[in-house]
Coordinates of C-alpha atoms in Angstrom, one line a residue:
M1 CA -215.9 93.1 -38.9
A2 CA -213.4 91.6 -36.8
A3 CA -214.6 90.2 -33.5
A4 CA -214.3 92.1 -30.4
V5 CA -211.4 90.7 -28.0
A6 CA -212.5 90.3 -24.5
S7 CA -210.4 92.2 -21.9
L8 CA -208.5 90.4 -19.5
Y9 CA -207.3 91.0 -15.9
R10 CA -204.5 88.9 -14.9
R11 CA -204.4 85.1 -15.2
V12 CA -204.7 82.3 -12.6
L13 CA -201.4 81.1 -12.0
P14 CA -201.0 77.3 -12.8
S15 CA -200.0 75.7 -9.5
P16 CA -198.5 73.3 -9.5
P17 CA -195.9 73.6 -11.0
A18 CA -195.4 77.3 -9.7
V19 CA -195.8 78.7 -6.4
D20 CA -197.2 82.1 -6.0
F21 CA -194.7 84.3 -4.3
A22 CA -197.3 86.0 -2.0
S23 CA -199.0 82.6 -1.0
P24 CA -198.3 81.0 2.5
E25 CA -195.7 78.5 0.7
G26 CA -194.1 81.3 -1.5
K27 CA -193.6 83.3 1.8
R28 CA -192.1 80.4 3.6
L29 CA -189.7 79.6 0.8
F30 CA -188.6 83.2 0.7
A31 CA -187.9 83.2 4.5
E32 CA -185.8 80.0 4.2
A33 CA -183.9 81.1 1.2
L34 CA -183.4 84.6 2.8
A35 CA -181.8 82.8 6.0
A36 CA -179.7 80.7 3.7
G37 CA -178.4 83.9 1.9
T38 CA -179.9 83.0 -1.6
M39 CA -181.9 86.0 -1.6
E40 CA -179.3 88.8 -1.7
G41 CA -180.0 89.7 -5.4
F42 CA -183.7 90.1 -4.7
F43 CA -183.5 93.4 -3.1
P44 CA -181.8 95.6 -5.6
L45 CA -183.9 93.9 -8.4
V46 CA -187.3 94.4 -6.4
S47 CA -186.3 98.1 -5.7
C48 CA -186.1 98.9 -9.4
F49 CA -189.0 96.4 -10.7
Q50 CA -191.2 97.5 -13.3
T51 CA -193.9 96.0 -15.5
Q52 CA -193.3 95.7 -19.2
S53 CA -195.1 98.5 -20.9
E54 CA -195.8 96.6 -23.9
P55 CA -196.7 93.0 -24.6
A56 CA -193.7 92.4 -26.4
F57 CA -191.2 94.3 -24.1
C58 CA -190.5 91.6 -21.7
G59 CA -186.8 91.5 -22.9
L60 CA -186.5 95.4 -22.6
A61 CA -188.2 95.5 -19.2
S62 CA -186.1 92.5 -17.8
L63 CA -182.8 94.3 -19.0
A64 CA -183.9 97.7 -17.8
V65 CA -184.7 96.4 -14.2
V66 CA -181.1 94.6 -14.2
L67 CA -179.3 97.6 -15.3
N68 CA -180.8 99.9 -12.7
A69 CA -180.4 97.2 -9.9
L70 CA -176.8 97.3 -10.9
S71 CA -176.7 101.1 -10.7
I72 CA -175.2 101.3 -14.2
D73 CA -175.5 105.0 -15.3
P74 CA -176.9 105.4 -18.9
G75 CA -175.0 108.4 -19.3
R76 CA -178.3 110.2 -21.1
R77 CA -181.3 111.6 -19.7
W78 CA -184.7 109.8 -19.1
K79 CA -186.8 112.7 -18.3
G80 CA -186.2 116.0 -16.9
P81 CA -182.8 115.8 -15.4
W82 CA -182.8 112.2 -14.4
R83 CA -180.6 109.6 -16.0
W84 CA -182.3 106.2 -15.6
F85 CA -182.8 103.2 -17.9
D86 CA -186.3 102.9 -19.3
E87 CA -187.5 100.6 -22.2
S88 CA -187.8 103.3 -24.5
M89 CA -184.0 104.0 -24.2
L90 CA -183.1 100.4 -25.2
D91 CA -183.3 100.9 -29.0
C92 CA -179.6 100.6 -30.3
C93 CA -179.7 97.1 -31.4
E94 CA -183.2 96.8 -32.6
P95 CA -185.8 99.6 -33.6
L96 CA -188.4 99.8 -30.8
D97 CA -191.3 99.6 -33.4
K98 CA -189.9 96.1 -34.5
V99 CA -189.6 94.9 -30.9
K100 CA -193.1 96.1 -30.4
A101 CA -194.5 94.0 -33.3
E102 CA -192.1 91.0 -33.1
G103 CA -190.5 91.0 -29.6
I104 CA -186.8 90.7 -29.1
T105 CA -184.3 87.7 -29.6
F106 CA -182.0 86.3 -26.8
G107 CA -178.9 87.7 -28.8
K108 CA -180.3 91.2 -29.2
V109 CA -180.9 91.4 -25.5
A110 CA -177.3 90.5 -24.7
C111 CA -176.2 93.0 -27.3
L112 CA -178.3 95.6 -25.4
A113 CA -176.8 94.7 -22.4
R114 CA -173.3 95.2 -23.8
C115 CA -174.2 98.6 -25.6
S116 CA -175.6 99.7 -22.4
G117 CA -172.3 99.6 -20.4
A118 CA -172.8 96.1 -18.8
N119 CA -170.6 92.8 -18.7
V120 CA -172.4 89.9 -20.4
Q121 CA -172.0 86.1 -20.2
S122 CA -174.7 84.5 -22.2
F123 CA -175.3 80.6 -22.3
R124 CA -177.8 79.0 -24.7
A125 CA -179.1 75.7 -23.2
N126 CA -177.2 73.5 -25.7
R127 CA -173.9 75.1 -24.5
A128 CA -174.5 74.6 -20.6
T129 CA -176.0 72.1 -18.3
I130 CA -178.5 72.3 -15.5
D131 CA -175.5 72.2 -13.1
D132 CA -174.0 75.2 -14.9
L133 CA -177.5 77.1 -14.5
R134 CA -177.6 76.1 -10.8
R135 CA -174.1 77.1 -10.2
H136 CA -174.4 80.4 -11.8
L137 CA -177.8 81.3 -10.2
V138 CA -176.5 80.7 -6.8
R139 CA -173.5 83.2 -7.3
C140 CA -175.8 85.8 -8.5
V141 CA -178.7 85.5 -5.9
S142 CA -176.0 85.2 -3.2
S143 CA -174.6 88.8 -4.1
Q144 CA -175.8 92.2 -5.6
D145 CA -173.2 92.2 -8.2
C146 CA -174.7 89.9 -10.8
H147 CA -178.1 89.2 -12.0
L148 CA -179.4 86.4 -14.1
I149 CA -182.1 86.9 -16.8
A150 CA -183.9 83.7 -18.2
S151 CA -185.1 83.2 -21.6
Y152 CA -187.6 80.5 -21.5
H153 CA -190.9 79.1 -22.9
R154 CA -194.1 79.7 -20.6
Q155 CA -195.5 76.2 -21.9
A156 CA -193.2 74.2 -19.5
F157 CA -194.9 75.8 -16.4
K158 CA -198.6 75.3 -17.9
Q159 CA -198.8 79.0 -18.5
T160 CA -200.4 80.8 -21.5
G161 CA -197.8 82.6 -24.2
T162 CA -194.8 81.6 -25.6
G163 CA -191.3 82.9 -25.3
H164 CA -190.7 85.1 -22.3
F165 CA -187.8 86.9 -20.7
S166 CA -187.6 87.8 -16.8
P167 CA -185.0 88.3 -14.1
V168 CA -184.5 85.4 -11.5
G169 CA -184.5 87.0 -8.1
G170 CA -183.7 84.1 -5.7
Y171 CA -183.1 80.3 -5.1
H172 CA -184.2 77.7 -2.6
A173 CA -181.4 75.2 -2.4
G174 CA -183.6 72.8 -0.4
Q175 CA -186.4 72.4 -2.9
D176 CA -184.1 73.3 -5.8
M177 CA -186.7 76.2 -6.9
A178 CA -185.9 79.6 -8.6
L179 CA -188.1 82.8 -8.0
I180 CA -189.2 84.3 -11.4
L181 CA -189.8 87.7 -11.0
D182 CA -192.2 88.0 -14.0
V183 CA -192.2 91.4 -15.7
A184 CA -195.6 90.8 -17.2
R185 CA -197.2 91.5 -13.8
F186 CA -200.5 92.2 -15.7
K187 CA -200.5 88.5 -16.3
Y188 CA -198.8 86.6 -13.6
P189 CA -197.4 87.5 -10.2
P190 CA -193.7 86.6 -9.2
H191 CA -193.4 82.9 -8.8
W192 CA -191.4 80.1 -7.5
V193 CA -190.6 77.2 -10.0
P194 CA -188.7 73.8 -9.9
L195 CA -185.3 74.5 -11.3
Q196 CA -185.5 71.6 -13.6
L197 CA -188.7 72.8 -15.1
L198 CA -186.9 76.2 -15.9
W199 CA -184.1 74.3 -17.4
E200 CA -186.6 72.4 -19.7
A201 CA -188.3 75.8 -20.5
M202 CA -184.9 76.9 -21.5
N203 CA -184.4 73.9 -23.9
M204 CA -187.3 74.9 -26.3
T205 CA -186.6 76.6 -29.6
D206 CA -187.1 80.0 -30.6
D207 CA -189.0 79.9 -33.9
S208 CA -187.7 83.4 -35.0
T209 CA -184.0 82.1 -35.0
G210 CA -184.2 78.4 -34.7
L211 CA -181.9 78.4 -31.8
L212 CA -182.5 77.1 -28.2
R213 CA -183.1 79.7 -25.3
G214 CA -181.0 80.0 -22.3
F215 CA -179.8 82.7 -19.7
M216 CA -177.4 85.4 -19.4
L217 CA -175.5 87.0 -16.4
I218 CA -175.3 90.6 -16.5
S219 CA -172.8 92.6 -14.3
R220 CA -171.2 95.8 -14.0
K221 CA -168.0 96.7 -16.0
T222 CA -164.9 97.3 -13.8
A223 CA -163.8 99.9 -16.5
A224 CA -165.0 103.4 -16.5
P225 CA -167.8 104.1 -19.2
S226 CA -167.1 106.4 -22.0
S227 CA -166.8 110.0 -21.1
L228 CA -166.7 111.9 -24.3
Y229 CA -167.1 109.5 -27.2
T230 CA -169.2 106.6 -27.9
V231 CA -170.6 104.3 -30.8
S232 CA -173.8 105.3 -32.4
C233 CA -175.6 101.8 -32.9
R234 CA -179.1 103.1 -33.4
D235 CA -178.8 103.3 -37.0
E236 CA -177.2 101.7 -40.1
N237 CA -173.9 103.4 -40.1
W238 CA -172.1 100.4 -38.9
K239 CA -173.1 98.4 -42.1
S240 CA -171.2 100.7 -44.4
M241 CA -168.2 101.0 -42.0
A242 CA -168.0 97.3 -41.4
K243 CA -167.6 96.7 -45.2
Y244 CA -165.0 99.4 -45.3
C245 CA -163.0 97.9 -42.5
A246 CA -163.6 94.4 -43.6
E247 CA -163.1 94.9 -47.3
D248 CA -162.3 98.4 -48.5
L249 CA -159.4 99.2 -46.1
P250 CA -157.5 95.9 -46.5
N251 CA -157.4 96.5 -50.3
L252 CA -156.5 100.0 -50.0
L253 CA -153.6 99.3 -47.6
K254 CA -152.2 96.9 -50.1
G255 CA -152.2 99.5 -52.9
E256 CA -149.1 100.6 -54.4
N257 CA -147.3 104.0 -53.9
L258 CA -148.1 104.0 -50.2
D259 CA -144.8 104.9 -49.1
N260 CA -145.2 107.4 -46.2
V261 CA -147.9 108.2 -43.5
Q262 CA -149.4 111.5 -45.3
T263 CA -150.2 109.6 -48.5
L264 CA -151.8 106.7 -46.5
L265 CA -153.8 109.1 -44.5
S266 CA -154.8 111.0 -47.5
R267 CA -156.0 107.8 -49.3
L268 CA -157.7 106.9 -46.1
I269 CA -159.6 110.1 -45.6
E270 CA -160.6 110.2 -49.3
S271 CA -162.2 106.5 -49.3
L272 CA -164.0 107.1 -45.9
P273 CA -167.8 106.3 -46.1
A274 CA -169.9 109.4 -45.7
E275 CA -171.4 107.7 -42.4
A276 CA -167.8 107.3 -40.8
E277 CA -168.1 110.4 -38.8
A278 CA -171.6 109.6 -37.6
L279 CA -170.6 106.2 -36.2
I280 CA -168.6 107.8 -33.5
K281 CA -170.9 110.2 -31.3
W282 CA -169.9 113.1 -29.0
V283 CA -171.1 112.4 -25.8
V284 CA -173.0 115.9 -24.5
E285 CA -174.6 117.1 -21.4
V286 CA -177.8 119.1 -22.1
R287 CA -179.7 120.9 -19.3
R288 CA -182.5 123.5 -19.1
K289 CA -182.0 127.1 -18.5
E290 CA -182.3 128.1 -14.7
E291 CA -183.7 131.5 -13.7
G292 CA -181.1 133.9 -12.5
G293 CA -178.3 132.3 -14.6
P294 CA -177.2 128.7 -14.9
S295 CA -174.7 127.1 -12.6
L296 CA -173.0 123.8 -12.9
S297 CA -173.4 121.1 -10.3
K298 CA -170.4 119.2 -8.7
E299 CA -171.4 116.3 -10.9
E300 CA -171.7 118.2 -14.1
K301 CA -168.3 119.9 -13.1
E302 CA -166.6 116.6 -12.8
R303 CA -168.1 115.1 -16.0
L304 CA -167.2 118.1 -17.9
F305 CA -163.7 118.2 -16.7
L306 CA -163.3 114.2 -17.8
K307 CA -164.6 115.4 -21.2
E308 CA -162.1 118.3 -21.6
N309 CA -159.3 116.0 -20.3
V310 CA -160.0 113.3 -22.8
L311 CA -160.4 115.7 -25.7
Q312 CA -157.2 117.4 -24.9
Q313 CA -155.4 114.0 -24.6
V314 CA -156.7 113.1 -28.2
R315 CA -155.3 116.4 -29.5
D316 CA -151.9 115.9 -28.0
T317 CA -151.4 112.7 -29.9
R318 CA -148.9 113.0 -32.8
L319 CA -151.5 110.9 -34.9
F320 CA -154.2 113.9 -34.3
A321 CA -151.6 116.6 -35.5
I322 CA -151.1 114.5 -38.8
V323 CA -154.8 113.7 -39.4
H324 CA -155.5 117.6 -38.9
D325 CA -152.8 118.7 -41.1
Q326 CA -153.7 116.0 -43.7
Q327 CA -157.4 116.9 -43.5
N328 CA -156.6 120.6 -44.2
A329 CA -154.1 119.5 -47.2
N330 CA -157.1 117.6 -48.7
N331 CA -159.5 120.3 -48.5
P332 CA -157.4 123.8 -48.1
C333 CA -160.7 125.9 -47.9
C334 CA -161.2 124.4 -44.2
N335 CA -159.1 126.0 -41.4
C336 CA -159.8 126.9 -37.9
S337 CA -161.5 130.2 -38.5
S338 CA -163.3 129.4 -41.8
S339 CA -167.1 129.6 -42.3
S340 CA -167.3 126.0 -42.9
E341 CA -166.2 125.4 -39.1
E342 CA -168.6 128.1 -38.1
D343 CA -171.4 126.2 -40.1
S344 CA -170.4 122.9 -38.6
L345 CA -170.4 124.2 -34.9
T346 CA -173.9 125.9 -35.5
R347 CA -175.3 122.8 -37.1
I348 CA -173.8 120.7 -34.3
A349 CA -175.3 123.1 -31.7
A350 CA -178.7 123.1 -33.3
A351 CA -179.0 119.4 -33.4
V352 CA -177.8 118.8 -30.0
C353 CA -180.0 121.4 -28.7
C354 CA -183.1 120.0 -30.3
Q355 CA -182.1 116.5 -29.2
G356 CA -181.9 117.9 -25.5
A357 CA -185.3 119.5 -25.9
A358 CA -186.8 116.5 -27.1
M359 CA -185.3 114.6 -24.0
L360 CA -186.6 117.2 -21.6
S361 CA -190.0 117.0 -23.0
G362 CA -190.2 113.4 -22.7
N363 CA -190.0 112.5 -26.6
L364 CA -187.2 110.0 -26.2
V365 CA -187.7 108.6 -29.7
S366 CA -187.0 111.5 -32.1
R367 CA -186.0 114.9 -32.2
H368 CA -188.0 115.7 -35.3
G369 CA -190.6 118.2 -35.0
F370 CA -188.1 120.7 -32.9
C371 CA -186.8 123.5 -34.5
C372 CA -183.8 125.6 -33.3
K373 CA -184.8 129.3 -33.4
E374 CA -181.8 131.0 -32.1
T375 CA -178.3 129.6 -31.1
C376 CA -175.5 131.6 -29.4
L377 CA -172.4 131.4 -27.2
K378 CA -172.0 132.6 -23.7
C379 CA -169.9 132.3 -20.4
I380 CA -171.1 131.3 -17.1
Q381 CA -169.3 131.1 -13.9
A382 CA -169.1 127.5 -12.9
N383 CA -169.4 127.9 -9.1
G384 CA -166.0 129.3 -8.5
D385 CA -164.3 127.1 -11.1
G386 CA -163.9 129.6 -13.6
L387 CA -165.7 130.4 -16.8
K388 CA -167.2 127.6 -18.8
T389 CA -168.9 128.0 -22.2
V390 CA -172.4 126.8 -23.2
I391 CA -174.3 126.8 -26.3
S392 CA -177.6 128.5 -25.5
A393 CA -180.5 128.0 -28.0
S394 CA -184.4 128.8 -28.0
V395 CA -186.0 125.4 -29.3
V396 CA -189.6 125.7 -30.7
S397 CA -192.0 122.6 -31.0
E398 CA -195.7 122.9 -31.7
G399 CA -195.6 126.6 -30.9
N400 CA -193.9 126.2 -27.5
E401 CA -190.7 127.7 -26.9
Q402 CA -188.0 126.4 -24.2
G403 CA -184.5 127.3 -23.5
V404 CA -181.9 124.8 -23.7
D405 CA -178.1 125.0 -22.6
M406 CA -175.3 122.6 -24.0
L407 CA -172.1 122.4 -22.0
L408 CA -169.1 122.5 -24.4
P409 CA -166.0 120.8 -23.4
M410 CA -162.7 122.9 -23.7
S411 CA -164.2 126.2 -23.3
S412 CA -162.2 129.0 -24.3
P413 CA -161.6 131.6 -21.5
S414 CA -162.0 134.3 -23.9
A415 CA -165.3 133.4 -25.3
S416 CA -167.6 136.5 -24.9
S417 CA -171.4 136.4 -23.9
C418 CA -174.2 135.5 -26.4
N419 CA -172.9 136.3 -29.8
S420 CA -174.8 134.9 -33.0
N421 CA -171.5 135.0 -34.9
L422 CA -169.9 132.0 -33.9
K423 CA -166.8 132.4 -35.8
N424 CA -165.5 135.2 -33.4
N425 CA -165.5 132.6 -30.5
I426 CA -162.9 130.1 -30.9
V427 CA -164.1 127.1 -29.0
K428 CA -162.5 123.7 -28.9
Y429 CA -165.0 120.9 -29.3
P430 CA -164.8 117.4 -31.1
S431 CA -164.1 118.1 -34.9
S432 CA -163.9 115.6 -37.5
A433 CA -160.0 115.2 -37.0
D434 CA -160.6 114.5 -33.4
V435 CA -163.3 111.7 -34.5
L436 CA -161.1 110.4 -37.4
T437 CA -158.3 110.0 -34.8
V438 CA -160.3 108.4 -32.2
L439 CA -161.6 106.0 -34.9
L440 CA -158.0 105.0 -36.1
L441 CA -156.9 104.4 -32.6
A442 CA -159.9 102.3 -31.8
L443 CA -159.8 100.0 -34.8
H444 CA -158.2 96.6 -34.0
P445 CA -154.3 96.4 -34.2
S446 CA -154.5 93.8 -36.9
T447 CA -156.2 96.3 -39.1
W448 CA -152.9 97.6 -40.4
L449 CA -151.0 94.2 -40.9
G450 CA -151.6 94.6 -44.5
I451 CA -149.6 97.5 -45.3
K452 CA -146.9 96.2 -47.7
D453 CA -144.0 98.7 -46.9
E454 CA -142.5 97.4 -43.7
K455 CA -141.0 100.6 -42.8
L456 CA -144.4 102.5 -43.2
K457 CA -146.3 99.6 -41.4
A458 CA -143.9 100.1 -38.4
E459 CA -144.4 104.0 -38.2
F460 CA -148.1 103.7 -38.8
Q461 CA -148.4 100.9 -35.9
T462 CA -146.5 103.3 -33.8
L463 CA -148.8 106.3 -34.3
V464 CA -152.1 104.0 -33.6
S465 CA -150.6 102.1 -30.8
T466 CA -152.3 102.5 -27.3
D467 CA -149.5 101.4 -25.2
N468 CA -148.2 105.0 -24.2
L469 CA -151.4 106.8 -24.2
P470 CA -152.5 108.6 -20.9
D471 CA -155.0 106.4 -19.0
D472 CA -158.2 108.4 -19.5
L473 CA -157.6 108.2 -23.3
K474 CA -156.7 104.6 -23.2
H475 CA -160.0 103.5 -21.4
E476 CA -161.9 105.6 -23.9
I477 CA -160.1 103.9 -27.0
M478 CA -160.6 100.6 -25.4
H479 CA -164.1 101.2 -24.6
L480 CA -164.8 102.3 -28.1
R481 CA -162.7 99.0 -29.3
R482 CA -165.1 96.9 -27.5
Q483 CA -168.1 98.7 -28.7
L484 CA -167.1 98.4 -32.4
Y485 CA -166.1 94.8 -31.9
Y486 CA -169.2 93.7 -30.3
L487 CA -171.5 95.8 -33.0
K488 CA -169.7 94.2 -35.8
A489 CA -170.0 90.8 -34.3
C490 CA -173.9 91.3 -33.7
K491 CA -174.5 92.7 -37.3
E492 CA -172.6 89.9 -38.9
K493 CA -173.9 86.9 -36.6
E494 CA -177.4 88.5 -35.9
E495 CA -177.2 86.9 -32.6
C496 CA -174.2 87.5 -30.3
E497 CA -172.8 84.0 -28.7
D498 CA -169.9 84.7 -26.1
A499 CA -168.7 81.2 -26.8
D500 CA -168.0 82.4 -30.5
L501 CA -166.3 85.8 -29.5
P502 CA -162.7 85.9 -29.1
S503 CA -161.4 88.8 -27.0
P504 CA -161.6 92.2 -28.8
K505 CA -158.5 93.5 -27.0

């Protein structure tokens, strides 16, 4: 029989070297740093501060605090109608069960920050100096536009435990001390530490990777986030796609008898991995049914308008027209009114409504266990903005039934009220042709340099060029290209090092 483990309520903070934030000395340091202007970053951080919910979630909690402090919109719901970063939503680079059991590495936290829509600069201790740390820290704590997350070993501070992540909330220049906002508040309170000791704590090796720890700077992106399409990095789809892009596609492009765009696209479509479409996800808005009929808020209308605009711009490209025609040529049984598209729309509607019901019920990990009992289309009056189409569904879980509505981009003005026969309602929504078009545009331009026929190469490069795309679509494509690039880099290297990553543009 295993020995019982004694329960603990906090630990005594070893002081020195640390100074408790709430102590008289800690208050004095705070007041002096505030007067000196090096506590500006503290206020947004403390406004969003949280305690890590699992002993190994320090990296996830630190990142959630910083993302919320920067007012970065996750673009998906946390609970109810609220969009807010929570540890449970930070699962795209590493499964939560694995993080819970083993913790998370420095590189994976950086990858998570990028996937969540932030700009990241990461610095291993062997690629920076204490002067670099001090300079970057002063910049971050003197503004509210950038925050620093430290990855360090507690041993340097005579604390129990090993590797840890926490945001740094302030700096006292006179005594060269940094304020650690420890996310393990059940263990130690926020505390001031000498910057020299923090630097030494970063210069300790992470046994799981054999690499030194360090620090990263997290800030908001200046570019707008994705509005309609995003990369799904929560599963293994990228592995097969990375192999396809790095090995299979170059070999395909060097093949013989590729003398026109149609032949090239036909070969490309036939050789795509089954997971290709699942890699690019359609960003949707799911909302609960309201008594008396649903209506759209101003924010929802703006987001839906952006989705519609981007989708239409994709379909206005010459590349989309060729891809659409080629797909129909490869599979003549598929057309705009076929039962296969009806089944596809029904399947998409059911899957997304189940996912929405899972989010609304607080189940953020899986939509399994939710069954879509009924799916239908209906029109709604959007606060004087004309008719919009939603897919309405009844979702059952554990005997409980709830209604979920899904907003459809590019609603058809002629779509009728609830009708179980979706084929009779022609609704424009992201199809496989849309996704393939977006994927081709998002691949790096160097992808197509292997085409042997120079005339064909020039023609295809013109088709996939982003130079003349409308601004909204161009932003969408560049966002996807960055996501694909960093995801590929992280999958290949396991640890994303900014110093090793050239520009994805």
